[in-house]
Structures are given as structure tokens and as C-alpha cells.
Amino acid sequence: MNNKVSILMGSKSDLEIMNKAVEILKKFNIDYDINVLSAHRTPHETIKFVEESNSDVFIAGAGGAAHLPGIVAGISSKPVIGVPIKASISIAGIDSLLSIVQMPPGVPVATVGVDGAKNAGILAAQILGVGNENIKNQLISFKKEQREMVLESNNALVR
Ligand code: RP5
């Protein structure tokens, strides 16, 4: 069976940011599903979705009092990556960041930076890459490309 990632977000207003994770999963040909499910507005549906999911990793993004990644981590034994979103209601994203990162002992959420959905996608790929040679090799190429881009920009600097 193929590896799969579930992307969740608290509101459709989070989609623009969460699409950065989608781009990464597409780049690495990783199967995913994507849903708007809220810890506060659709708690029952969120729990049902997580309980029935066959995904290997969850990426959950939310803004403000961002409880979505936490509720997913409370239900599932799979890795959960949290994306704090600087939403219109957020206090510069700090409220979302602290809500997601400061989990109680026993219920970890791997938290990326504010609006860091790209890193969430990469981290999900890295988790899957531990047991998937194809994804691991794509990540090695990706890191090499990044390294070469930085070295090229360094060489191109007019000093
Ligand atoms: C959170 O509230 C969502 O994740 C979103 O970031 C924020 C604002 O939601 P909307 O009012 O835009 O639907 O639950």
C-alpha cells in the first residue's frame, strides 16, 4: 500500500498557506487527502475522520486558538505535524504557534514555524522516507538541489 498524508485545516481561509504542503507532496509523488475540519466548529466530524483515516502522517494547520493539531494528536498514534497559521484573527501568529507547540507531555505535535506549511510537507516526506527508498532518494536530490542553488548564488555575488 502507498504511503499517504492527510492534510487538515481549520478553515478554508487556511487553504492558501496549506497549499504549500500540497505542492511538496505533489513534487514527491506522495498520496494525500485534504480536508477542512475544525476542532471547534466540527469536533465530531474531526474525530470521526481521524479515527477512520488510513494515513501514515497528519499535517494540521490552524490559526488563533489553534487546537486542531492537538486534537488530532490526542486521537491518533500517527505522527502529527502542526502548522501555526497567521489568520485574520491571530495575534501575529504567536497565539497559533503557542497553542500548537506547547502540548502536554505524552501528546507531541511536531510544530513548524508560523505559516510553515512547506516545511510541514518536507517533514512529512522525511518521516515517510525512513521506510520508503523512493521518497528517501527524492529527498536526497532535493537537498542537493538546495545546496547547489545556495552555492550558485554565493558564487554569483559581486564582491
Ligand atoms: C481557525 O480560525 C482556522 O484555522 C482559521 O485559521 C481561523 C479563522 O477562521 P475563519 O473565521 O477564517 O473561518 O479555527
Tab-separated table of N, CA, C and O in Angstrom, residues 2 7 10 14 24 30 34 37 43 49 56 60-61 67-68 88 91 119 130 132 136 142 146 151-152 154 157:
chain	number	residue	atom	x	y	z
A	2	ASN	N	0.468	2.263	-0.767
A	2	ASN	CA	1.228	3.511	-0.831
A	2	ASN	C	1.147	4.274	0.477
A	2	ASN	O	0.137	4.233	1.161
A	7	ILE	N	-3.905	16.046	5.061
A	7	ILE	CA	-3.774	17.467	5.396
A	7	ILE	C	-5.126	17.955	5.900
A	7	ILE	O	-6.146	17.781	5.223
A	10	GLY	N	-8.304	24.196	9.694
A	10	GLY	CA	-9.467	24.593	10.474
A	10	GLY	C	-10.504	25.381	9.692
A	10	GLY	O	-11.669	25.438	10.080
A	14	ASP	N	-7.517	28.978	5.524
A	14	ASP	CA	-6.146	28.483	5.726
A	14	ASP	C	-5.568	27.864	4.448
A	14	ASP	O	-4.389	27.497	4.413
A	24	ILE	N	4.525	20.373	-2.064
A	24	ILE	CA	5.657	19.486	-1.743
A	24	ILE	C	5.258	18.024	-1.916
A	24	ILE	O	6.001	17.220	-2.504
A	30	ILE	N	3.680	11.905	-3.423
A	30	ILE	CA	3.131	11.263	-2.216
A	30	ILE	C	1.614	11.438	-2.220
A	30	ILE	O	1.116	12.554	-2.415
A	34	ILE	N	-7.026	16.054	1.520
A	34	ILE	CA	-7.039	17.388	2.134
A	34	ILE	C	-8.472	17.738	2.520
A	34	ILE	O	-9.402	17.520	1.729
A	37	LEU	N	-11.562	20.741	8.410
A	37	LEU	CA	-12.226	20.158	9.586
A	37	LEU	C	-11.753	20.949	10.795
A	37	LEU	O	-10.550	21.151	10.960
A	43	PRO	N	-16.198	19.402	15.750
A	43	PRO	CA	-15.405	18.452	16.554
A	43	PRO	C	-15.752	16.988	16.297
A	43	PRO	O	-14.844	16.152	16.197
A	49	PHE	N	-13.164	11.515	11.342
A	49	PHE	CA	-12.218	11.459	10.228
A	49	PHE	C	-10.893	10.844	10.681
A	49	PHE	O	-10.343	9.961	10.011
A	56	ASP	N	-0.613	7.782	7.041
A	56	ASP	CA	0.557	7.486	7.879
A	56	ASP	C	0.993	8.695	8.691
A	56	ASP	O	1.627	8.556	9.739
A	60	ALA	N	-1.658	19.250	10.191
A	60	ALA	CA	-2.857	20.004	10.577
A	60	ALA	C	-2.485	21.463	10.798
A	60	ALA	O	-1.576	21.781	11.565
A	61	GLY	N	-3.203	22.360	10.099
A	61	GLY	CA	-2.937	23.787	10.222
A	61	GLY	C	-4.151	24.514	10.774
A	61	GLY	O	-5.290	24.183	10.428
A	67	HIS	N	-6.413	24.547	18.003
A	67	HIS	CA	-6.480	23.266	18.709
A	67	HIS	C	-6.562	22.054	17.785
A	67	HIS	O	-6.573	20.922	18.265
A	68	LEU	N	-6.612	22.308	16.466
A	68	LEU	CA	-6.797	21.176	15.547
A	68	LEU	C	-5.647	20.162	15.597
A	68	LEU	O	-5.902	18.962	15.760
A	88	SER	N	-6.552	35.877	10.111
A	88	SER	CA	-7.019	37.259	10.336
A	88	SER	C	-7.286	37.502	11.831
A	88	SER	O	-7.126	38.616	12.323
A	91	ILE	N	-3.006	36.825	16.677
A	91	ILE	CA	-2.137	37.878	17.205
A	91	ILE	C	-0.749	37.608	16.632
A	91	ILE	O	0.100	36.968	17.242
A	119	ASN	N	7.572	23.499	5.037
A	119	ASN	CA	8.382	22.633	5.892
A	119	ASN	C	7.573	21.455	6.422
A	119	ASN	O	8.115	20.362	6.618
A	130	VAL	N	11.896	7.373	5.814
A	130	VAL	CA	12.622	6.410	6.659
A	130	VAL	C	12.338	4.975	6.185
A	130	VAL	O	13.223	4.129	6.191
A	132	ASN	N	10.785	4.289	3.073
A	132	ASN	CA	10.426	4.278	1.653
A	132	ASN	C	11.610	4.813	0.831
A	132	ASN	O	11.904	6.007	0.848
A	136	LYS	N	12.944	8.624	0.010
A	136	LYS	CA	14.262	8.992	0.570
A	136	LYS	C	15.185	9.520	-0.532
A	136	LYS	O	15.833	10.564	-0.355
A	142	PHE	N	16.563	16.563	-3.542
A	142	PHE	CA	16.025	17.875	-3.160
A	142	PHE	C	17.044	18.673	-2.349
A	142	PHE	O	17.302	19.849	-2.608
A	146	GLN	N	19.002	22.190	-3.356
A	146	GLN	CA	19.030	23.387	-2.483
A	146	GLN	C	20.458	23.856	-2.254
A	146	GLN	O	20.756	25.042	-2.304
A	151	LEU	N	24.994	27.637	-3.278
A	151	LEU	CA	26.393	27.800	-3.706
A	151	LEU	C	26.477	28.650	-4.970
A	151	LEU	O	27.361	29.503	-5.097
A	152	GLU	N	25.508	28.441	-5.892
A	152	GLU	CA	25.474	29.252	-7.119
A	152	GLU	C	25.253	30.720	-6.789
A	152	GLU	O	25.916	31.607	-7.331
A	154	ASN	N	25.960	32.202	-4.072
A	154	ASN	CA	27.194	32.692	-3.430
A	154	ASN	C	28.255	33.030	-4.471
A	154	ASN	O	28.864	34.090	-4.437
A	157	LEU	N	27.673	36.298	-6.383
A	157	LEU	CA	27.735	37.580	-5.647
A	157	LEU	C	28.852	38.468	-6.206
A	157	LEU	O	29.968	37.999	-6.416
